[in-house]
PDB file of C-alpha atoms in Angstrom:
ATOM      1  CA  MET D  19     109.640 136.645 121.712  1.00 78.00           C
ATOM      2  CA  THR D  20     107.730 133.841 120.021  1.00 89.00           C
ATOM      3  CA  LYS D  21     105.196 135.199 117.532  1.00 94.00           C
ATOM      4  CA  ILE D  22     101.835 133.387 117.466  1.00 96.00           C
ATOM      5  CA  LEU D  23      99.020 133.749 114.944  1.00 96.00           C
ATOM      6  CA  LEU D  24      95.556 133.173 116.430  1.00 96.00           C
ATOM      7  CA  VAL D  25      92.741 132.572 113.908  1.00 95.00           C
ATOM      8  CA  GLU D  26      89.522 132.756 115.940  1.00 93.00           C
ATOM      9  CA  ASP D  27      86.203 134.428 115.031  1.00 90.00           C
ATOM     10  CA  GLU D  28      84.754 134.574 118.557  1.00 91.00           C
ATOM     11  CA  VAL D  29      86.014 137.931 119.800  1.00 92.00           C
ATOM     12  CA  GLN D  30      85.602 137.062 123.475  1.00 92.00           C
ATOM     13  CA  ILE D  31      87.698 133.900 123.146  1.00 92.00           C
ATOM     14  CA  GLN D  32      90.215 135.698 120.955  1.00 94.00           C
ATOM     15  CA  GLU D  33      90.726 138.433 123.543  1.00 94.00           C
ATOM     16  CA  LEU D  34      90.946 135.948 126.425  1.00 93.00           C
ATOM     17  CA  VAL D  35      93.566 133.835 124.647  1.00 94.00           C
ATOM     18  CA  ARG D  36      95.506 136.885 123.534  1.00 94.00           C
ATOM     19  CA  PHE D  37      95.558 138.381 127.037  1.00 95.00           C
ATOM     20  CA  ASN D  38      96.830 135.174 128.652  1.00 94.00           C
ATOM     21  CA  LEU D  39      99.455 134.453 125.997  1.00 94.00           C
ATOM     22  CA  GLU D  40     100.815 137.997 126.072  1.00 95.00           C
ATOM     23  CA  LYS D  41     100.976 137.716 129.854  1.00 94.00           C
ATOM     24  CA  ASP D  42     103.182 134.634 129.315  1.00 92.00           C
ATOM     25  CA  GLY D  43     105.515 136.616 127.074  1.00 92.00           C
ATOM     26  CA  PHE D  44     104.253 135.679 123.615  1.00 94.00           C
ATOM     27  CA  THR D  45     103.610 138.134 120.787  1.00 95.00           C
ATOM     28  CA  VAL D  46     100.102 137.505 119.421  1.00 96.00           C
ATOM     29  CA  ILE D  47      98.621 138.573 116.082  1.00 96.00           C
ATOM     30  CA  THR D  48      94.972 137.799 115.390  1.00 96.00           C
ATOM     31  CA  ALA D  49      92.633 137.087 112.495  1.00 95.00           C
ATOM     32  CA  LEU D  50      88.848 136.803 112.523  1.00 93.00           C
ATOM     33  CA  ASN D  51      88.448 134.712 109.370  1.00 92.00           C
ATOM     34  CA  GLY D  52      90.298 132.239 107.191  1.00 90.00           C
ATOM     35  CA  GLU D  53      91.275 134.616 104.422  1.00 92.00           C
ATOM     36  CA  GLN D  54      92.828 137.077 106.866  1.00 93.00           C
ATOM     37  CA  GLY D  55      94.544 134.214 108.678  1.00 93.00           C
ATOM     38  CA  LEU D  56      96.228 132.922 105.506  1.00 93.00           C
ATOM     39  CA  GLU D  57      97.390 136.420 104.574  1.00 94.00           C
ATOM     40  CA  LEU D  58      98.860 137.057 108.035  1.00 95.00           C
ATOM     41  CA  ALA D  59     100.560 133.645 108.012  1.00 94.00           C
ATOM     42  CA  ARG D  60     102.306 134.516 104.739  1.00 92.00           C
ATOM     43  CA  ARG D  61     103.190 138.088 105.694  1.00 93.00           C
ATOM     44  CA  GLU D  62     104.027 137.860 109.406  1.00 93.00           C
ATOM     45  CA  LYS D  63     105.761 134.443 109.404  1.00 92.00           C
ATOM     46  CA  PRO D  64     104.531 133.326 112.867  1.00 95.00           C
ATOM     47  CA  GLU D  65     106.402 130.634 114.760  1.00 93.00           C
ATOM     48  CA  LEU D  66     103.156 128.880 115.772  1.00 95.00           C
ATOM     49  CA  ILE D  67      99.556 129.067 114.525  1.00 96.00           C
ATOM     50  CA  ILE D  68      96.354 128.454 116.502  1.00 96.00           C
ATOM     51  CA  ILE D  69      93.258 127.807 114.371  1.00 95.00           C
ATOM     52  CA  ASP D  70      89.591 127.438 115.257  1.00 92.00           C
ATOM     53  CA  THR D  71      87.962 124.843 113.008  1.00 87.00           C
ATOM     54  CA  THR D  72      84.712 126.777 112.517  1.00 84.00           C
ATOM     55  CA  ILE D  73      85.605 130.224 111.170  1.00 86.00           C
ATOM     56  CA  PRO D  74      84.202 132.267 108.252  1.00 82.00           C
ATOM     57  CA  MET D  75      85.817 132.254 104.794  1.00 77.00           C
ATOM     58  CA  PHE D  76      87.519 128.815 104.741  1.00 80.00           C
ATOM     59  CA  ASP D  77      87.108 126.446 107.643  1.00 82.00           C
ATOM     60  CA  GLY D  78      90.055 125.511 109.837  1.00 85.00           C
ATOM     61  CA  PHE D  79      90.733 122.249 108.008  1.00 89.00           C
ATOM     62  CA  ASP D  80      90.992 124.058 104.651  1.00 90.00           C
ATOM     63  CA  ILE D  81      93.421 126.548 106.189  1.00 92.00           C
ATOM     64  CA  ILE D  82      95.612 123.726 107.499  1.00 92.00           C
ATOM     65  CA  LYS D  83      95.720 122.140 104.033  1.00 91.00           C
ATOM     66  CA  SER D  84      96.677 125.459 102.491  1.00 92.00           C
ATOM     67  CA  LEU D  85      99.364 126.171 105.101  1.00 92.00           C
ATOM     68  CA  ARG D  86     100.914 122.739 104.708  1.00 90.00           C
ATOM     69  CA  SER D  87     101.075 123.153 100.918  1.00 88.00           C
ATOM     70  CA  GLN D  88     103.116 126.369 101.119  1.00 87.00           C
ATOM     71  CA  GLU D  89     106.870 126.360 101.628  1.00 81.00           C
ATOM     72  CA  GLY D  90     106.887 129.162 104.218  1.00 85.00           C
ATOM     73  CA  THR D  91     104.357 127.487 106.524  1.00 90.00           C
ATOM     74  CA  LYS D  92     104.921 123.819 105.717  1.00 86.00           C
ATOM     75  CA  VAL D  93     106.433 122.967 109.097  1.00 85.00           C
ATOM     76  CA  VAL D  94     105.095 125.744 111.353  1.00 91.00           C
ATOM     77  CA  PRO D  95     103.439 124.097 114.399  1.00 92.00           C
ATOM     78  CA  ILE D  96      99.629 124.254 114.301  1.00 94.00           C
ATOM     79  CA  ILE D  97      97.262 123.817 117.239  1.00 93.00           C
ATOM     80  CA  ILE D  98      93.554 123.295 116.524  1.00 92.00           C
ATOM     81  CA  LEU D  99      90.838 124.761 118.747  1.00 91.00           C
ATOM     82  CA  SER D 100      87.437 123.129 118.317  1.00 86.00           C
ATOM     83  CA  SER D 101      83.994 123.100 119.895  1.00 82.00           C
ATOM     84  CA  SER D 102      83.781 119.471 118.806  1.00 78.00           C
ATOM     85  CA  ASN D 103      85.192 116.604 120.839  1.00 75.00           C
ATOM     86  CA  ASP D 104      84.595 114.152 117.985  1.00 77.00           C
ATOM     87  CA  VAL D 105      87.488 111.704 117.571  1.00 81.00           C
ATOM     88  CA  LEU D 106      87.034 111.821 113.778  1.00 83.00           C
ATOM     89  CA  ASP D 107      87.603 115.598 113.776  1.00 82.00           C
ATOM     90  CA  LYS D 108      90.820 115.067 115.724  1.00 83.00           C
ATOM     91  CA  ILE D 109      92.020 112.411 113.294  1.00 85.00           C
ATOM     92  CA  ILE D 110      91.200 114.588 110.266  1.00 86.00           C
ATOM     93  CA  GLY D 111      92.974 117.610 111.735  1.00 86.00           C
ATOM     94  CA  LEU D 112      96.080 115.655 112.705  1.00 85.00           C
ATOM     95  CA  GLU D 113      96.200 113.842 109.373  1.00 85.00           C
ATOM     96  CA  LEU D 114      96.054 117.163 107.527  1.00 87.00           C
ATOM     97  CA  GLY D 115      99.162 118.251 109.405  1.00 86.00           C
ATOM     98  CA  ALA D 116      98.059 119.839 112.678  1.00 89.00           C
ATOM     99  CA  ASP D 117     100.336 119.145 115.637  1.00 87.00           C
ATOM    100  CA  ASP D 118      97.824 119.298 118.485  1.00 88.00           C
ATOM    101  CA  PHE D 119      94.074 119.490 119.150  1.00 88.00           C
ATOM    102  CA  LEU D 120      92.354 121.240 122.039  1.00 88.00           C
ATOM    103  CA  SER D 121      88.592 121.075 122.649  1.00 87.00           C
ATOM    104  CA  LYS D 122      86.589 124.036 123.924  1.00 86.00           C
ATOM    105  CA  PRO D 123      86.167 124.988 126.690  1.00 87.00           C
ATOM    106  CA  PHE D 124      89.843 124.835 127.571  1.00 88.00           C
ATOM    107  CA  SER D 125      92.176 126.218 130.200  1.00 90.00           C
ATOM    108  CA  PRO D 126      94.349 129.131 128.973  1.00 89.00           C
ATOM    109  CA  ARG D 127      97.154 127.687 131.110  1.00 90.00           C
ATOM    110  CA  GLU D 128      96.890 124.351 129.310  1.00 91.00           C
ATOM    111  CA  LEU D 129      96.992 126.092 125.926  1.00 92.00           C
ATOM    112  CA  SER D 130     100.067 128.056 126.996  1.00 92.00           C
ATOM    113  CA  ALA D 131     101.748 124.856 128.214  1.00 91.00           C
ATOM    114  CA  ARG D 132     101.048 123.106 124.904  1.00 89.00           C
ATOM    115  CA  ILE D 133     102.466 126.076 122.982  1.00 92.00           C
ATOM    116  CA  LYS D 134     105.636 126.053 125.065  1.00 89.00           C
ATOM    117  CA  ALA D 135     106.035 122.317 124.447  1.00 86.00           C
ATOM    118  CA  ARG D 136     105.735 122.859 120.684  1.00 85.00           C
ATOM    119  CA  VAL D 137     108.199 125.750 120.727  1.00 85.00           C
ATOM    120  CA  ARG D 138     110.729 123.622 122.645  1.00 82.00           C
ATOM    121  CA  GLU D 139     110.274 120.814 120.129  1.00 78.00           C
ATOM    122  CA  VAL D 140     110.996 123.152 117.211  1.00 76.00           C
ATOM    123  CA  GLN D 141     114.056 124.555 118.984  1.00 72.00           C
ATOM    124  CA  ARG D 142     115.427 121.064 119.556  1.00 67.00           C
ATOM    125  CA  LYS D 143     114.986 120.240 115.882  1.00 64.00           C
ATOM    126  CA  THR D 144     116.718 123.391 114.684  1.00 61.00           C
ATOM    127  CA  GLU D 145     119.660 122.665 116.975  1.00 56.00           C
ATOM    128  CA  THR D 146     120.348 119.275 115.424  1.00 53.00           C
ATOM    129  CA  LYS D 147     123.704 119.147 113.677  1.00 47.00           C
ATOM    130  CA  ALA D 148     122.932 116.363 111.246  1.00 56.00           C
ATOM    131  CA  SER D 149     121.452 117.583 107.975  1.00 75.00           C
ATOM    132  CA  GLN D 150     120.707 114.294 106.222  1.00 81.00           C
ATOM    133  CA  LEU D 151     119.803 110.698 107.026  1.00 85.00           C
ATOM    134  CA  ARG D 152     120.436 107.857 104.574  1.00 83.00           C
ATOM    135  CA  TRP D 153     119.110 104.325 104.800  1.00 83.00           C
ATOM    136  CA  GLY D 154     119.623 102.453 101.565  1.00 83.00           C
ATOM    137  CA  ALA D 155     117.576 104.140  98.823  1.00 88.00           C
ATOM    138  CA  LEU D 156     115.815 106.261 101.444  1.00 91.00           C
ATOM    139  CA  GLU D 157     117.180 109.773 102.047  1.00 91.00           C
ATOM    140  CA  ILE D 158     115.851 112.344 104.524  1.00 92.00           C
ATOM    141  CA  ALA D 159     117.003 115.965 104.361  1.00 89.00           C
ATOM    142  CA  LEU D 160     116.479 117.260 107.903  1.00 84.00           C
ATOM    143  CA  ASP D 161     117.025 120.908 107.043  1.00 78.00           C
ATOM    144  CA  SER D 162     114.389 120.994 104.294  1.00 82.00           C
ATOM    145  CA  TYR D 163     112.008 118.311 105.629  1.00 86.00           C
ATOM    146  CA  THR D 164     112.162 116.409 102.329  1.00 90.00           C
ATOM    147  CA  VAL D 165     112.239 112.653 101.784  1.00 94.00           C
ATOM    148  CA  THR D 166     113.228 110.730  98.656  1.00 94.00           C
ATOM    149  CA  ILE D 167     113.390 107.083  97.649  1.00 93.00           C
ATOM    150  CA  ALA D 168     115.887 106.430  94.829  1.00 90.00           C
ATOM    151  CA  ASP D 169     115.867 110.192  94.180  1.00 89.00           C
ATOM    152  CA  GLU D 170     112.075 110.227  93.781  1.00 92.00           C
ATOM    153  CA  PRO D 171     110.355 112.689  96.175  1.00 93.00           C
ATOM    154  CA  LEU D 172     107.987 111.271  98.783  1.00 93.00           C
ATOM    155  CA  ASN D 173     105.001 113.339  99.850  1.00 92.00           C
ATOM    156  CA  LEU D 174     104.608 112.919 103.624  1.00 92.00           C
ATOM    157  CA  THR D 175     102.516 114.787 106.177  1.00 91.00           C
ATOM    158  CA  ILE D 176     104.519 116.412 108.976  1.00 89.00           C
ATOM    159  CA  LYS D 177     103.542 113.650 111.424  1.00 91.00           C
ATOM    160  CA  GLU D 178     104.450 110.897 108.965  1.00 93.00           C
ATOM    161  CA  TYR D 179     107.793 112.641 108.471  1.00 94.00           C
ATOM    162  CA  GLU D 180     108.444 112.869 112.228  1.00 93.00           C
ATOM    163  CA  LEU D 181     107.566 109.203 112.707  1.00 94.00           C
ATOM    164  CA  LEU D 182     109.874 108.197 109.853  1.00 94.00           C
ATOM    165  CA  VAL D 183     112.809 110.213 111.254  1.00 93.00           C
ATOM    166  CA  LEU D 184     112.311 108.587 114.656  1.00 92.00           C
ATOM    167  CA  PHE D 185     112.247 105.111 113.133  1.00 92.00           C
ATOM    168  CA  VAL D 186     115.226 105.631 110.810  1.00 89.00           C
ATOM    169  CA  THR D 187     117.398 107.056 113.593  1.00 87.00           C
ATOM    170  CA  ASN D 188     116.494 104.045 115.774  1.00 86.00           C
ATOM    171  CA  PRO D 189     116.348 101.035 113.426  1.00 83.00           C
ATOM    172  CA  TYR D 190     115.168  97.689 114.848  1.00 83.00           C
ATOM    173  CA  GLN D 191     114.142  99.326 118.138  1.00 86.00           C
ATOM    174  CA  VAL D 192     110.633  98.476 119.310  1.00 88.00           C
ATOM    175  CA  PHE D 193     108.570 101.524 120.265  1.00 90.00           C
ATOM    176  CA  SER D 194     105.352 101.359 122.243  1.00 91.00           C
ATOM    177  CA  ARG D 195     102.332 103.207 120.869  1.00 89.00           C
ATOM    178  CA  GLU D 196     102.335 105.433 123.953  1.00 88.00           C
ATOM    179  CA  TYR D 197     105.980 106.394 123.420  1.00 89.00           C
ATOM    180  CA  LEU D 198     105.409 107.241 119.742  1.00 92.00           C
ATOM    181  CA  ILE D 199     102.417 109.418 120.602  1.00 90.00           C
ATOM    182  CA  GLN D 200     104.387 111.233 123.306  1.00 86.00           C
ATOM    183  CA  LYS D 201     107.428 111.793 121.048  1.00 86.00           C
ATOM    184  CA  VAL D 202     105.553 112.917 117.946  1.00 88.00           C
ATOM    185  CA  TRP D 203     102.428 114.580 119.331  1.00 84.00           C
ATOM    186  CA  GLY D 204     103.876 115.780 122.647  1.00 76.00           C
ATOM    187  CA  ASN D 205     103.512 115.123 126.365  1.00 59.00           C
ATOM    188  CA  LEU D 206     100.170 116.926 126.602  1.00 54.00           C
ATOM    189  CA  SER D 207      98.616 115.322 123.540  1.00 59.00           C
ATOM    190  CA  THR D 208      95.190 113.683 123.776  1.00 63.00           C
ATOM    191  CA  THR D 209      95.874 111.768 120.559  1.00 65.00           C
ATOM    192  CA  GLY D 210      94.702 108.161 120.756  1.00 72.00           C
ATOM    193  CA  THR D 211      96.286 105.000 119.403  1.00 81.00           C
ATOM    194  CA  ARG D 212      93.763 104.943 116.533  1.00 85.00           C
ATOM    195  CA  ALA D 213      95.239 108.144 115.058  1.00 85.00           C
ATOM    196  CA  LEU D 214      98.748 106.699 115.386  1.00 89.00           C
ATOM    197  CA  ASP D 215      97.742 103.448 113.677  1.00 91.00           C
ATOM    198  CA  VAL D 216      96.238 105.430 110.774  1.00 91.00           C
ATOM    199  CA  HIS D 217      99.489 107.382 110.346  1.00 92.00           C
ATOM    200  CA  ILE D 218     101.546 104.165 110.434  1.00 94.00           C
ATOM    201  CA  SER D 219      99.273 102.574 107.821  1.00 94.00           C
ATOM    202  CA  HIS D 220      99.682 105.553 105.484  1.00 94.00           C
ATOM    203  CA  LEU D 221     103.441 105.623 106.055  1.00 94.00           C
ATOM    204  CA  ARG D 222     103.743 101.927 105.225  1.00 93.00           C
ATOM    205  CA  ASN D 223     101.848 102.485 101.997  1.00 94.00           C
ATOM    206  CA  LYS D 224     104.107 105.365 100.972  1.00 94.00           C
ATOM    207  CA  LEU D 225     107.238 103.310 101.719  1.00 93.00           C
ATOM    208  CA  LYS D 226     106.015 100.154  99.980  1.00 90.00           C
ATOM    209  CA  SER D 227     108.638 100.436  97.214  1.00 90.00           C
ATOM    210  CA  LEU D 228     111.216  99.578  99.906  1.00 88.00           C
ATOM    211  CA  GLY D 229     109.363  96.397 100.796  1.00 84.00           C
ATOM    212  CA  PRO D 230     108.239  95.596 104.373  1.00 84.00           C
ATOM    213  CA  VAL D 231     109.688  98.328 106.577  1.00 86.00           C
ATOM    214  CA  LEU D 232     107.418  98.781 109.597  1.00 90.00           C
ATOM    215  CA  ASP D 233     106.507  95.727 111.645  1.00 90.00           C
ATOM    216  CA  SER D 234     103.783  95.593 114.252  1.00 91.00           C
ATOM    217  CA  VAL D 235     104.830  94.108 117.574  1.00 89.00           C
ATOM    218  CA  ARG D 236     101.698  92.592 119.047  1.00 86.00           C
ATOM    219  CA  GLY D 237     100.541  94.243 122.240  1.00 85.00           C
ATOM    220  CA  ILE D 238     103.388  96.775 122.176  1.00 88.00           C
ATOM    221  CA  GLY D 239     103.768  98.949 119.082  1.00 91.00           C
ATOM    222  CA  TYR D 240     106.028  99.190 116.035  1.00 93.00           C
ATOM    223  CA  THR D 241     109.609  98.731 114.856  1.00 91.00           C
ATOM    224  CA  PHE D 242     111.539  99.791 111.744  1.00 90.00           C
ATOM    225  CA  THR D 243     112.967  96.585 110.256  1.00 81.00           C
ATOM    226  CA  HIS D 244     113.945  97.595 106.712  1.00 64.00           C
ATOM    227  CA  ARG D 245     117.416  96.282 105.824  1.00 65.00           C
ATOM    228  CA  PRO D 246     118.899  98.342 102.975  1.00 58.00           C
ATOM    229  CA  ARG D 247     120.598  96.536 100.127  1.00 50.00           C
ATOM    230  CA  THR D 248     124.360  96.869 100.166  1.00 40.00           C
TER     231      THR D 248
END
């Protein structure tokens, strides 16, 4: 069974979420504060983490940063729960490495559906046979989620990495913004085009040593146009 870590300080919400997820066949471990959540993440190795943004002893954003900086939790899917519906909070959370964002109050069925979508996504990735992508000086190790340019490591967020893999495996193909959001953030994502554009801007900046690599297609989206030197 899929093991889920729920970091939520409101006991009533914690129990409600736990009850519904266990009913759907998930194993749920819980933490009431950030410190406990980080310890359980390291020790229990959950396959997905749900984090409330406003919890004692480290807020949710600090926990995400810490999780994404550690090898054991670098690519574990993270879903944010928040009382805020502020677009800026969503952008910050997703930029720090969260995979999804759900505003309170929410439907337990919707949360369960989002979790299942994330679990399927991870399973598809682990089933891929290719272990490395090469495109000129750019190399992507799919098994370790690492990217280098001319053997120099590139520090990407998980969403920047997923966008880059999609582009490199489909060079010169034009992708709509809606398609990119659906592929990278998932079918149930409420992520807007603004968050996508921010990720693309950061990715372009990190790939600038390759020259122009990501072109905007007016009114549609983006395409990977980098032509490696032979």
